[in-house]
Short mmCIF file of C-alpha atoms in Angstrom, two decimals:
data_model
loop_
_atom_site.label_atom_id
_atom_site.label_comp_id
_atom_site.label_asym_id
_atom_site.label_seq_id
_atom_site.Cartn_x
_atom_site.Cartn_y
_atom_site.Cartn_z
CA MET A 132 20.43 10.56 -21.86
CA ILE A 133 17.82 8.42 -20.70
CA ASN A 134 18.19 5.86 -22.84
CA THR A 135 21.94 5.35 -22.05
CA ILE A 136 21.49 4.85 -18.47
CA LEU A 137 18.13 2.30 -19.43
CA THR A 138 20.71 0.34 -21.43
CA ILE A 139 23.33 0.30 -18.91
CA ALA A 140 20.22 -0.61 -16.70
CA THR A 141 19.54 -3.93 -18.98
CA VAL A 142 22.91 -5.24 -19.14
CA LEU A 143 23.47 -4.90 -15.63
CA ILE A 144 20.35 -7.25 -15.28
CA PHE A 145 21.67 -9.54 -18.08
CA ILE A 146 24.75 -9.69 -15.97
CA SER A 147 22.78 -10.91 -12.93
CA PHE A 148 21.11 -13.54 -15.24
CA ILE A 149 24.56 -14.85 -16.01
CA LEU A 150 25.53 -15.00 -12.28
CA SER A 151 22.16 -16.82 -11.50
CA GLY A 152 22.64 -18.80 -14.29
CA TYR A 153 26.06 -20.27 -12.82
CA ARG A 154 23.86 -21.26 -9.81
CA PHE A 155 21.23 -22.70 -11.60
CA PHE A 156 23.36 -25.26 -13.48
CA LYS A 157 26.10 -25.82 -10.72
CA GLY A 158 23.20 -25.90 -7.62
CA PRO A 159 23.54 -29.16 -5.67
CA ASP A 160 20.06 -30.28 -5.75
CA THR A 161 16.56 -29.13 -7.18
CA ALA A 162 15.62 -26.61 -3.98
CA ASN A 163 18.86 -24.92 -4.94
CA ARG A 164 17.69 -24.51 -8.46
CA THR A 165 14.56 -23.50 -7.68
CA VAL A 166 15.84 -20.28 -5.74
CA THR A 167 17.48 -19.09 -8.48
CA PHE A 168 14.63 -19.76 -10.71
CA ASP A 169 12.18 -17.47 -8.63
CA VAL A 170 14.94 -14.79 -8.89
CA MET A 171 15.23 -15.11 -12.30
CA THR A 172 11.56 -14.80 -13.32
CA ILE A 173 11.20 -12.08 -10.61
CA SER A 174 14.07 -9.98 -12.51
CA SER A 175 12.77 -10.57 -16.11
CA ILE A 176 9.50 -9.11 -14.69
CA GLY A 177 11.70 -5.85 -14.50
CA LEU A 178 13.63 -6.96 -18.12
CA ILE A 179 10.23 -7.08 -19.54
CA ALA A 180 9.20 -3.45 -18.58
CA LEU A 181 12.62 -2.58 -19.79
CA ILE A 182 11.62 -3.92 -23.46
CA ALA A 183 8.40 -2.27 -23.21
CA HIS A 184 9.96 0.89 -22.59
CA PHE A 185 12.21 0.53 -25.47
CA ALA A 186 9.47 -0.54 -27.87
CA ASN A 187 7.30 2.15 -26.39
CA ARG A 188 4.38 -0.69 -25.64
CA ILE A 189 2.33 -0.50 -22.74
CA ILE A 190 0.71 -4.02 -23.93
CA TYR A 191 4.30 -5.77 -22.94
CA LEU A 192 3.01 -5.07 -19.39
CA ASP A 193 0.32 -7.11 -19.52
CA ILE A 194 2.58 -9.70 -20.49
CA ALA A 195 4.65 -8.88 -17.15
CA ILE A 196 1.83 -9.54 -15.11
CA VAL A 197 0.83 -13.05 -16.37
CA TYR A 198 4.67 -13.95 -16.50
CA GLY A 199 4.82 -13.12 -12.75
CA LEU A 200 1.73 -14.86 -12.18
CA LEU A 201 2.86 -18.20 -13.58
CA SER A 202 6.11 -17.97 -12.12
CA PHE A 203 5.09 -17.49 -8.74
CA MET A 204 2.31 -20.67 -9.31
CA ALA A 205 5.30 -22.89 -10.48
CA VAL A 206 7.26 -22.23 -7.44
CA ILE A 207 4.41 -22.95 -5.12
CA ILE A 208 4.01 -26.47 -7.52
CA ILE A 209 7.35 -27.26 -7.36
CA ALA A 210 7.44 -26.70 -3.37
CA LYS A 211 4.47 -28.98 -2.87
CA TYR A 212 6.08 -31.67 -5.47
CA LEU A 213 9.14 -31.46 -3.10
CA GLU A 214 7.00 -32.07 -0.27
CA LYS A 215 5.56 -34.72 -1.96
CA GLU A 216 2.03 -34.07 -1.16
CA LEU A 217 1.17 -33.50 -5.00
CA PHE A 218 0.37 -37.67 -4.93
CA MET B 384 -17.42 1.57 8.59
CA ASN B 385 -18.06 -2.26 8.42
CA LEU B 386 -14.82 -3.54 6.10
CA LYS B 387 -17.03 -6.58 5.21
CA ASN B 388 -19.54 -4.81 3.36
CA PRO B 389 -19.81 -6.14 -0.37
CA ALA B 390 -19.53 -2.02 -1.21
CA PHE B 391 -16.35 -1.76 0.09
CA LEU B 392 -14.99 -4.80 -1.95
CA PHE B 393 -16.66 -3.56 -5.07
CA ALA B 394 -15.04 0.00 -4.50
CA ILE B 395 -11.27 -2.02 -4.07
CA LEU B 396 -12.15 -4.24 -7.22
CA LEU B 397 -13.18 -1.47 -9.27
CA LEU B 398 -9.63 0.48 -8.45
CA PHE B 399 -7.78 -2.38 -9.42
CA TRP B 400 -9.93 -2.57 -12.53
CA ILE B 401 -9.21 1.12 -13.76
CA LEU B 402 -5.61 0.61 -12.82
CA LEU B 403 -5.41 -2.62 -14.71
CA SER B 404 -7.24 -1.39 -18.00
CA ASN B 405 -5.54 2.11 -17.67
CA THR B 406 -8.59 4.24 -18.66
CA LEU B 407 -11.90 5.47 -17.90
CA ALA B 408 -13.99 4.77 -21.01
CA LEU B 409 -17.40 3.35 -20.58
CA GLU B 410 -17.22 0.40 -22.74
CA PHE B 411 -13.93 -0.77 -20.41
CA LEU B 412 -15.99 0.35 -17.38
CA ILE B 413 -19.29 -1.95 -17.76
CA PRO B 414 -18.07 -5.09 -18.21
CA GLY B 415 -15.53 -4.56 -15.28
CA MET B 416 -18.17 -3.87 -13.03
CA LEU B 417 -20.38 -6.91 -14.52
CA LEU B 418 -17.33 -9.28 -13.75
CA ILE B 419 -17.03 -7.67 -10.39
CA VAL B 420 -20.49 -8.34 -9.13
CA LEU B 421 -20.18 -11.86 -10.23
CA ILE B 422 -16.93 -12.46 -8.28
CA ILE B 423 -18.93 -10.75 -5.10
CA VAL B 424 -22.03 -12.77 -5.33
CA LEU B 425 -19.95 -16.52 -6.28
CA PHE B 426 -16.84 -15.81 -3.54
CA CYS B 427 -18.22 -12.83 -1.07
CA ARG B 428 -19.10 -15.29 1.62
CA ASN B 429 -15.76 -17.34 1.82
CA CYS B 430 -13.26 -14.13 1.82
CA LYS B 431 -11.89 -13.98 4.73
CA ILE B 432 -9.51 -11.02 4.23
CA PHE B 433 -10.59 -8.55 6.33
CA ASP B 434 -11.91 -10.85 9.41
CA GLY B 435 -10.19 -9.07 12.90
CA ALA B 436 -9.21 -5.67 11.19
CA LYS B 437 -10.04 -2.49 13.06
CA THR B 438 -11.80 0.29 11.94
CA THR B 439 -10.97 3.15 14.08
CA PRO B 440 -9.32 6.40 12.97
CA LYS B 441 -6.14 5.43 14.98
CA ALA B 442 -5.89 1.76 13.16
CA PHE B 443 -5.81 3.92 9.75
CA ILE B 444 -2.83 6.30 10.84
CA TYR B 445 -0.84 2.89 12.20
CA THR B 446 -1.58 1.69 8.74
CA LEU B 447 0.37 4.72 6.94
CA VAL B 448 3.17 4.83 9.78
CA TYR B 449 3.32 1.17 9.32
CA ILE B 450 4.18 1.51 5.33
CA PHE B 451 6.77 3.78 5.67
CA VAL B 452 8.49 1.94 8.50
CA PHE B 453 8.21 -1.52 6.10
CA LEU B 454 9.76 0.50 3.40
CA GLY B 455 12.56 1.86 5.14
CA GLU B 456 13.18 -1.87 6.49
CA LEU B 457 13.05 -2.96 3.08
CA ILE B 458 15.83 -0.64 1.86
CA LYS B 459 17.69 -1.29 5.07
CA SER B 460 18.01 -4.96 4.32
CA ASN B 461 18.87 -4.74 1.00
CA PHE B 462 21.96 -2.10 2.20
CA ASP B 463 22.70 -5.12 4.79
CA ILE B 464 22.87 -7.68 1.90
CA ALA B 465 25.12 -5.56 0.01
CA ARG B 466 27.42 -5.24 2.46
CA ARG B 467 27.61 -8.99 3.55
CA VAL B 468 27.75 -10.04 -0.34
CA LEU B 469 30.52 -7.19 -1.08
CA SER B 470 32.62 -8.32 1.96
CA PRO B 471 35.59 -10.93 1.17
CA LYS B 472 35.08 -12.53 4.38
CA LEU B 473 31.28 -13.09 3.65
CA PRO B 474 30.35 -12.59 7.65
CA VAL B 475 27.48 -15.04 7.95
CA ASN B 476 26.53 -16.79 11.09
CA PRO B 477 23.07 -18.29 10.38
CA GLY B 478 20.47 -20.21 12.90
CA ILE B 479 16.78 -20.91 12.87
CA ILE B 480 15.39 -19.54 16.03
CA GLU B 481 12.07 -19.55 17.66
CA ALA B 482 9.54 -16.51 18.12
CA LYS B 483 5.81 -15.75 19.73
CA THR B 484 3.29 -13.77 18.48
CA LYS B 485 0.60 -12.02 20.25
CA LEU B 486 -1.21 -11.66 16.86
CA LYS B 487 -4.31 -13.71 16.91
CA SER B 488 -6.28 -13.03 12.94
CA PRO B 489 -4.59 -15.29 10.26
CA MET B 490 -3.95 -12.23 8.04
CA GLY B 491 -2.29 -10.39 10.69
CA ARG B 492 0.22 -13.27 11.08
CA MET B 493 0.38 -13.50 6.93
CA ILE B 494 1.40 -9.69 7.33
CA LEU B 495 3.77 -10.12 9.96
CA ALA B 496 5.27 -12.62 8.47
CA ASN B 497 5.89 -11.32 5.18
CA SER B 498 7.52 -8.09 6.58
CA ILE B 499 9.69 -10.42 8.56
CA THR B 500 10.95 -12.04 5.18
CA LEU B 501 11.54 -8.57 3.92
CA THR B 502 13.64 -7.17 6.80
CA PRO B 503 17.62 -6.96 7.41
CA GLY B 504 18.85 -10.59 7.80
CA THR B 505 15.55 -12.42 8.82
CA PHE B 506 12.82 -14.59 7.16
CA THR B 507 10.18 -16.73 8.26
CA VAL B 508 10.77 -20.59 7.20
CA GLU B 509 7.59 -21.88 9.09
CA ILE B 510 4.62 -20.62 11.22
CA ASP B 511 2.63 -23.04 13.72
CA ASN B 512 -0.06 -21.28 15.71
CA ASP B 513 1.37 -18.35 17.50
CA THR B 514 4.92 -20.04 16.85
CA LEU B 515 7.02 -18.41 14.04
CA TYR B 516 10.26 -20.25 13.14
CA ILE B 517 12.37 -17.32 11.72
CA HIS B 518 15.86 -18.05 9.91
CA SER B 519 18.31 -15.36 10.73
CA ILE B 520 21.67 -14.46 9.00
CA ASP B 521 23.43 -13.34 12.20
CA ILE B 522 22.35 -14.88 15.39
CA ASP B 523 23.71 -14.40 19.16
CA GLU B 524 23.91 -17.34 20.82
CA GLU B 525 23.67 -16.14 24.25
CA HIS B 526 20.68 -13.69 23.69
CA LEU B 527 18.02 -15.73 21.69
CA ASP B 528 15.12 -14.45 23.69
CA ASP B 529 15.91 -10.89 23.41
CA MET B 530 16.90 -11.47 19.11
CA SER B 531 13.33 -12.93 18.85
CA SER B 532 11.48 -10.40 20.58
CA LYS B 533 12.99 -7.64 18.99
CA ILE B 534 12.55 -9.15 15.44
CA ILE B 535 8.62 -9.33 16.31
CA ARG B 536 8.17 -6.16 17.88
CA ARG B 537 9.51 -4.22 15.38
CA PHE B 538 6.30 -4.64 13.61
CA GLU B 539 4.32 -6.13 15.81
CA LYS B 540 3.83 -2.93 17.68
CA TYR B 541 2.04 -1.55 14.65
CA LEU B 542 0.16 -4.34 13.61
CA GLU B 543 -1.65 -5.10 16.80
CA GLU B 544 -3.14 -1.65 16.59
CA ILE B 545 -4.54 -2.60 13.37
CA TYR B 546 -5.52 -6.49 13.63
CA ASP B 547 -6.51 -8.33 16.26
CA MET C 129 9.84 17.25 -16.88
CA GLU C 130 13.36 16.30 -18.18
CA THR C 131 14.52 15.82 -14.35
CA ILE C 132 11.72 13.48 -13.31
CA GLU C 133 12.69 11.47 -16.45
CA ILE C 134 16.29 11.45 -15.08
CA ILE C 135 15.68 10.45 -11.54
CA GLY C 136 13.58 7.70 -13.10
CA ALA C 137 16.06 6.75 -14.98
CA LEU C 138 18.63 6.84 -12.05
CA ILE C 139 16.39 4.85 -9.87
CA THR C 140 16.08 1.91 -12.43
CA LEU C 141 19.77 1.96 -12.51
CA ALA C 142 19.60 1.25 -8.91
CA GLY C 143 17.20 -1.05 -8.98
CA SER C 144 19.22 -3.17 -11.76
CA ILE C 145 22.43 -2.78 -9.41
CA PHE C 146 20.62 -4.54 -6.30
CA LEU C 147 19.20 -7.24 -8.78
CA VAL C 148 23.01 -7.83 -9.58
CA LEU C 149 23.93 -7.97 -6.04
CA GLY C 150 21.22 -10.49 -5.31
CA SER C 151 22.44 -12.90 -8.04
CA LEU C 152 26.04 -12.40 -6.38
CA GLY C 153 24.91 -13.46 -3.19
CA LEU C 154 23.19 -16.50 -4.79
CA VAL C 155 26.54 -17.56 -6.06
CA ARG C 156 28.59 -16.85 -2.73
CA MET C 157 26.35 -17.70 -0.04
CA PRO C 158 27.15 -21.03 1.68
CA ASP C 159 23.72 -22.77 2.17
CA LEU C 160 20.02 -22.79 0.48
CA TYR C 161 18.88 -20.55 3.30
CA THR C 162 21.07 -17.84 3.41
CA ARG C 163 20.56 -17.78 -0.77
CA ILE C 164 17.22 -17.54 -0.03
CA GLN C 165 17.74 -14.54 2.31
CA ALA C 166 20.12 -12.39 -0.66
CA GLY C 167 17.64 -13.58 -3.67
CA THR C 168 14.43 -12.77 -2.22
CA LYS C 169 15.28 -9.51 -0.59
CA ALA C 170 17.31 -7.98 -3.61
CA SER C 171 15.02 -9.18 -6.22
CA THR C 172 11.94 -7.78 -4.61
CA LEU C 173 13.18 -4.42 -4.21
CA GLY C 174 15.45 -4.47 -7.39
CA THR C 175 12.33 -5.07 -9.29
CA ILE C 176 10.25 -2.55 -7.29
CA LEU C 177 12.78 0.22 -8.27
CA THR C 178 13.19 -0.92 -11.95
CA LEU C 179 9.46 -0.93 -12.45
CA PHE C 180 8.64 2.32 -10.01
CA GLY C 181 11.49 4.15 -12.12
CA LEU C 182 9.88 3.43 -15.53
CA GLY C 183 6.85 4.64 -14.18
CA LEU C 184 8.19 8.52 -13.66
CA ILE C 185 9.50 8.05 -17.54
CA HIS C 186 5.82 6.91 -18.54
CA LEU C 187 4.01 8.57 -16.50
CA ASP C 188 0.49 7.27 -17.95
CA TRP C 189 1.85 3.76 -17.01
CA MET C 190 1.82 4.15 -13.42
CA GLY C 191 -1.37 2.25 -12.59
CA LYS C 192 -0.56 -1.13 -14.38
CA LEU C 193 3.09 -0.55 -12.93
CA ILE C 194 1.61 -0.41 -9.39
CA ILE C 195 -0.45 -3.17 -9.76
CA LEU C 196 2.94 -4.90 -10.95
CA ILE C 197 4.63 -3.72 -7.77
CA LEU C 198 1.94 -4.73 -5.33
CA PHE C 199 1.74 -8.17 -7.02
CA VAL C 200 5.96 -8.57 -6.57
CA LEU C 201 5.96 -7.33 -3.16
CA LEU C 202 2.72 -9.80 -2.24
CA THR C 203 3.75 -12.94 -3.93
CA ASN C 204 7.65 -13.12 -3.55
CA PRO C 205 8.12 -13.18 0.65
CA ILE C 206 5.14 -16.02 0.40
CA SER C 207 6.89 -18.25 -2.49
CA SER C 208 10.36 -17.88 -0.82
CA HIS C 209 8.76 -18.73 2.29
CA ILE C 210 7.13 -22.12 1.15
CA LEU C 211 10.10 -23.18 -0.61
CA ALA C 212 12.49 -22.89 2.43
CA ARG C 213 9.32 -24.96 4.39
CA SER C 214 9.26 -27.88 1.75
CA ALA C 215 13.28 -27.62 1.77
CA HIS C 216 13.58 -27.84 5.28
CA TYR C 217 10.75 -30.59 5.15
CA ILE C 218 13.17 -32.71 2.88
CA LYS C 219 16.07 -32.25 5.11
CA THR C 220 18.11 -29.89 2.54
CA PRO C 221 21.59 -29.82 4.11
CA VAL C 222 22.65 -26.72 6.40
CA SER C 223 25.86 -25.16 6.35
CA LYS C 224 28.37 -26.07 8.88
CA LEU C 225 28.16 -22.06 9.97
CA THR C 226 24.56 -23.00 11.15
CA LYS C 227 24.63 -22.52 15.41
CA VAL C 228 20.85 -23.26 16.37
CA ASP C 229 17.86 -24.94 14.54
CA LYS C 230 14.84 -24.64 16.80
CA LEU C 231 12.51 -26.01 13.83
CA LYS C 232 15.13 -29.58 13.76
CA ASP C 233 14.72 -29.76 17.78
CA LYS C 234 10.79 -29.55 17.52
CA GLU C 235 10.62 -31.83 14.58
CA THR C 236 12.89 -34.86 16.25
CA GLU C 237 10.92 -34.15 19.36
CA LYS C 238 7.86 -34.76 17.97
CA THR C 239 8.73 -38.08 15.87
CA SER C 240 10.25 -39.26 19.28
CA GLU C 241 7.17 -38.62 21.37
CA ALA C 242 5.00 -40.23 18.67
CA ASN C 243 6.91 -43.23 18.60
CA HIS C 244 7.06 -43.51 22.49
CA THR C 245 3.52 -43.12 22.81
CA ASN C 246 1.85 -45.21 20.34
CA PRO C 247 3.99 -47.07 18.04
CA GLU C 248 1.09 -49.12 16.53
CA ASP C 249 -0.98 -46.54 14.90
CA GLU C 250 1.94 -46.51 12.05
CA LEU C 251 0.96 -50.05 11.12
#
């Protein structure tokens, strides 16, 4: 019962990846692509937690924490690069 | 109670360490405590998180109320977005408006900006001293001042009891 | 015990539905700022609900999940804010529906002022 519901949730998250992937490839400029990248990484934190449930391993949550930290850094660095403050 | 007391910072960091390591075993606690002492010695002088925070009992109650108001607004904003996205006509009417805040401390302003970002139909684009530039998804051209004060007051009335 | 796990699974499902709606918003919205609106809010609440639901299923994981929830709640608005700021700075086009843009007014005012008062400073 629980695993069925969680499998549906995983499939829905994959559908959201496909929808944002459309915007990622079509997005007219870098800023649009970065917004999509941000949304995709934040949703993949949820996906990693779901994978941790299916594999029954708490250690995967540490990966989710580090992944979230790296995506936050990446968005800020891209934003600074767009503002031309990195040179 | 003084919030800038290093012992307070120690307690918060220790709580985070216990949540992160998910255990109370001594061989995890002792390295954690050593690390926390190192962090406090190295960085405590420059730590400005609690500048301007009040420590009256009233501030504590307002913090709890604020958390619930904030979570309610977050859920409301998601239903708002869902309604806009799912309706075939896509009812958006965007614009960037400006609003003044009365909060003085940087942390209070940061929490205010974060809360505005997560409330229905608004998010903060830029902060310039006491002026917030807010992008709103549904603006009313005749009543811009009313709108900005309404957006700000929704959280400011709680935050000004907590921060200066 | 069984009911609390089913409630947790349903909360996770609700979170993933919000994530799908947010991505749909990314596809349908007309310009960058409205896309940020849809993307940030939906992904924040969606991820929080997903993690909280899993925490109800595995109660012993709750500590780490609470850290993750706090982390998402604090960093996601900041990253969207800084992205919108740089996008406005490099003059990303806004949609034709936009009515007022006070920030742009301020920037043009400032540059024209600078041009009038001391044009030699630039050289």
